[in-house]
């Protein structure tokens, strides 16, 4: 008996990282999900090694209006050509990936932080807390989303942090609704009652007993929402409300060159492809995750 | 039960044409983990007008068989061998079109959930008339209506015209299931498949449906395949029975033969797990089957039941597949056991040791006229004008009873009787609206959980009903138990906490390395054991168990109830056992409280409640519970009508609308008195005690 106590392996938790990796490997079973993951990994790789991959400085001005595969008088080769100010399109797309892959996740994460807390409170507390939070989110959601962005950014000015704030403000209520719905179901589980009967605090129950069990649908939604945010940042750039120039920004690149798209389409088309491929990758990944999670 | 007995014995196996012949059926599901055989070497013949029961625990493949007959196997199921013949035609050779003709007209199916089988947006009339209109060319709408009306009368639905006009949600669950059965019978099918048709219903409603099913084959000449996990129900409805285990039939035979002389250790083990009137927690405890059902892809070599069998012998049971063997060729009694001739069946199953009765101490819990009302706010204008904008659901109305140290008190009742509300108030998840509820001499009726001291919380813990819900899926099992220990300050040193977690796992007889597992890696019974370990982690004085075994298979049920009682005995804990299952209650309770619509109808020591004088409701409940014992004879009392709404309970005695012993206007107008005898047996009824005492007992065990 005593030996057994000594020998018995200590209860150890599986590292969450290993758990996540194992779950990620399951994705191999979905072709769609794998393709999505590869596209995203490609952009992450590009963003990480932008300094090494980009042939030129993204704001250096060289020969304008070079077509793809062109070599200018100085002997510079431009794989995707140059824009109206003579900046290398490829280098700008590569550095643009860095920005979008920093700000889109940051904005999504921030929206999730707000949405989750609101959703947990509304779904778990019910009563007037729910009424107030739900009405507030209804009001925000009743605005056309683009108008909301324009109002916020023009009021507070175009900067990276304000883009994050605007996205949080606009998509937080949507996330809150999803979380609230999940909590309404989960709060009636017996393990929540068990936690209540041992006198756990509200925050412990919300964040330890309920939230981890809502993660499945939330992860899929986060993937999709990351795609929307990427588009949003592009749209804001296109409307001139994005990151201030001359920093490379995919939406901004399209905006600056769209008037010239008829005679130099490459300046507009390549940033468009960059945005859509990233969004497509995120959507495929979300589809794949849903597919794998539904499979028996 | 007596009514079918005579019929059963006259069944001789070969004089009627077979309707369904299944031969050597092998069926597999193809999943991520590879091919999983779900049904192995399955043979079954159902003859015309015969009712065959298919019984087994969850995951044994019984529903898969039913789906295979209809050829509904989903995208990943496939028949890999054998044939299914319906009226001599091989189902595998039929085209989709021919199958569609067959389904619903020749073979009909009734599922567990009536609401899932009915379309909520169409009236019953539309749904019923559709059947003859679709399947019979030349049927006019008038003929279809007449047929539907007649059929509803045949399934004993009161006021069929009204039911035809109704939408499914406007009738009760029992009535819905009768409508589904009527729909299935409308096309005069040759074969009716019933897949757990009463599992979702209350026991008094179930009794009516069971009676109906038992008459069906006689009245309509329909063959029935009745799938159930409940041996008692099979006994009441079927002529022959097949016992399935882990994808195989392990024994088949006529009902009387199989129930009286089971010739397979598994069948016998099952009977040992079911509480019948003869069992008693102290003198004749149940004998659980050890171990658990093997997963379909981890079946043992040789006999599937081998690892759990007391008669396992490596030489004869160990290798290869065990074939079905004839026990009595004349009646078709067969068993898949290679040692059935060697086993001495006259020896009782290894009866668990008799235990001394538990010592009963002081009063721990005292409920005095406790009541719990839930307000319902009606915000309509009409309600405002009438000044009646708040109505109350009287979930608990003046509940008075006591529980003593070391005692097991059971609260019994059907859904909506308020038994779970009482548990919530007791646990502090709700507060009472009136009366008192004292626990260890402190009134806790208005003390919500947030205001209770850690000590009060720790001494009153709960075991929950649903094994899949009771544990947090994203936390390790050990972590969840450790949290309780820390929370109630039983230990604070991490090493000691861990030690105590491991000791608790020993206590509930689970391996120590389970501490690191996640709930999804555990079976239902194992999860429920962890739930028990968690409840006992804080050394509680009282444990509330809300239907702790009703979601478990019988063989696991016996083990979990046994465990609960062992732990209770060890710590002298008071157990409040909430259940709808009178069989389990009779087996383990010391005192029983019977509730109906928020009120206590009867309470007393278990023996007193289970023998006359009865409250008429207790009497009806007792008669409704199926008992898997051929020696038991029951009086049949089928309650009329449906359970009234708690929002609008009947005046006077709440039971008068369904009571079979109603004595007159007094029942409708006056609240009955509580008649108490000297030993504390209380009956809430207008009928004089002397008259109730003269009632004949519901259950009689034939003398042997």
Short mmCIF file of N, CA and C in Angstrom, two decimals, chain B residues 13 48 80 136 249 418 437 468 482 487 536 599:
data_model
loop_
_atom_site.label_atom_id
_atom_site.label_comp_id
_atom_site.label_asym_id
_atom_site.label_seq_id
_atom_site.Cartn_x
_atom_site.Cartn_y
_atom_site.Cartn_z
N UNK B 13 -42.97 -22.78 -32.26
CA UNK B 13 -42.17 -21.92 -33.12
C UNK B 13 -42.42 -22.05 -34.62
N UNK B 48 -45.14 -14.17 -38.12
CA UNK B 48 -46.34 -13.34 -38.19
C UNK B 48 -47.03 -13.27 -36.82
N UNK B 80 -21.61 -6.18 -44.14
CA UNK B 80 -20.45 -6.87 -44.70
C UNK B 80 -20.69 -8.38 -44.84
N UNK B 136 -51.79 4.03 -50.53
CA UNK B 136 -52.86 3.25 -51.15
C UNK B 136 -53.48 4.02 -52.29
N UNK B 249 -25.72 -11.57 -30.39
CA UNK B 249 -26.80 -12.12 -29.56
C UNK B 249 -26.14 -13.11 -28.61
N UNK B 418 -41.60 18.27 -8.52
CA UNK B 418 -40.94 19.20 -7.59
C UNK B 418 -39.79 18.59 -6.82
N UNK B 437 -36.31 24.97 6.71
CA UNK B 437 -35.55 23.82 6.26
C UNK B 437 -34.30 23.84 7.11
N UNK B 468 -22.51 12.64 -18.29
CA UNK B 468 -21.74 13.42 -19.26
C UNK B 468 -21.67 14.89 -18.91
N UNK B 482 -9.31 17.65 -6.53
CA UNK B 482 -8.39 18.44 -5.73
C UNK B 482 -8.99 19.82 -5.42
N UNK B 487 -10.93 23.82 -1.68
CA UNK B 487 -12.01 24.76 -1.44
C UNK B 487 -12.60 24.58 -0.04
N UNK B 536 -17.90 13.32 -1.96
CA UNK B 536 -17.44 12.89 -0.65
C UNK B 536 -16.08 13.48 -0.27
N UNK B 599 -46.53 18.34 -3.96
CA UNK B 599 -46.97 17.97 -2.62
C UNK B 599 -46.53 16.56 -2.26
#
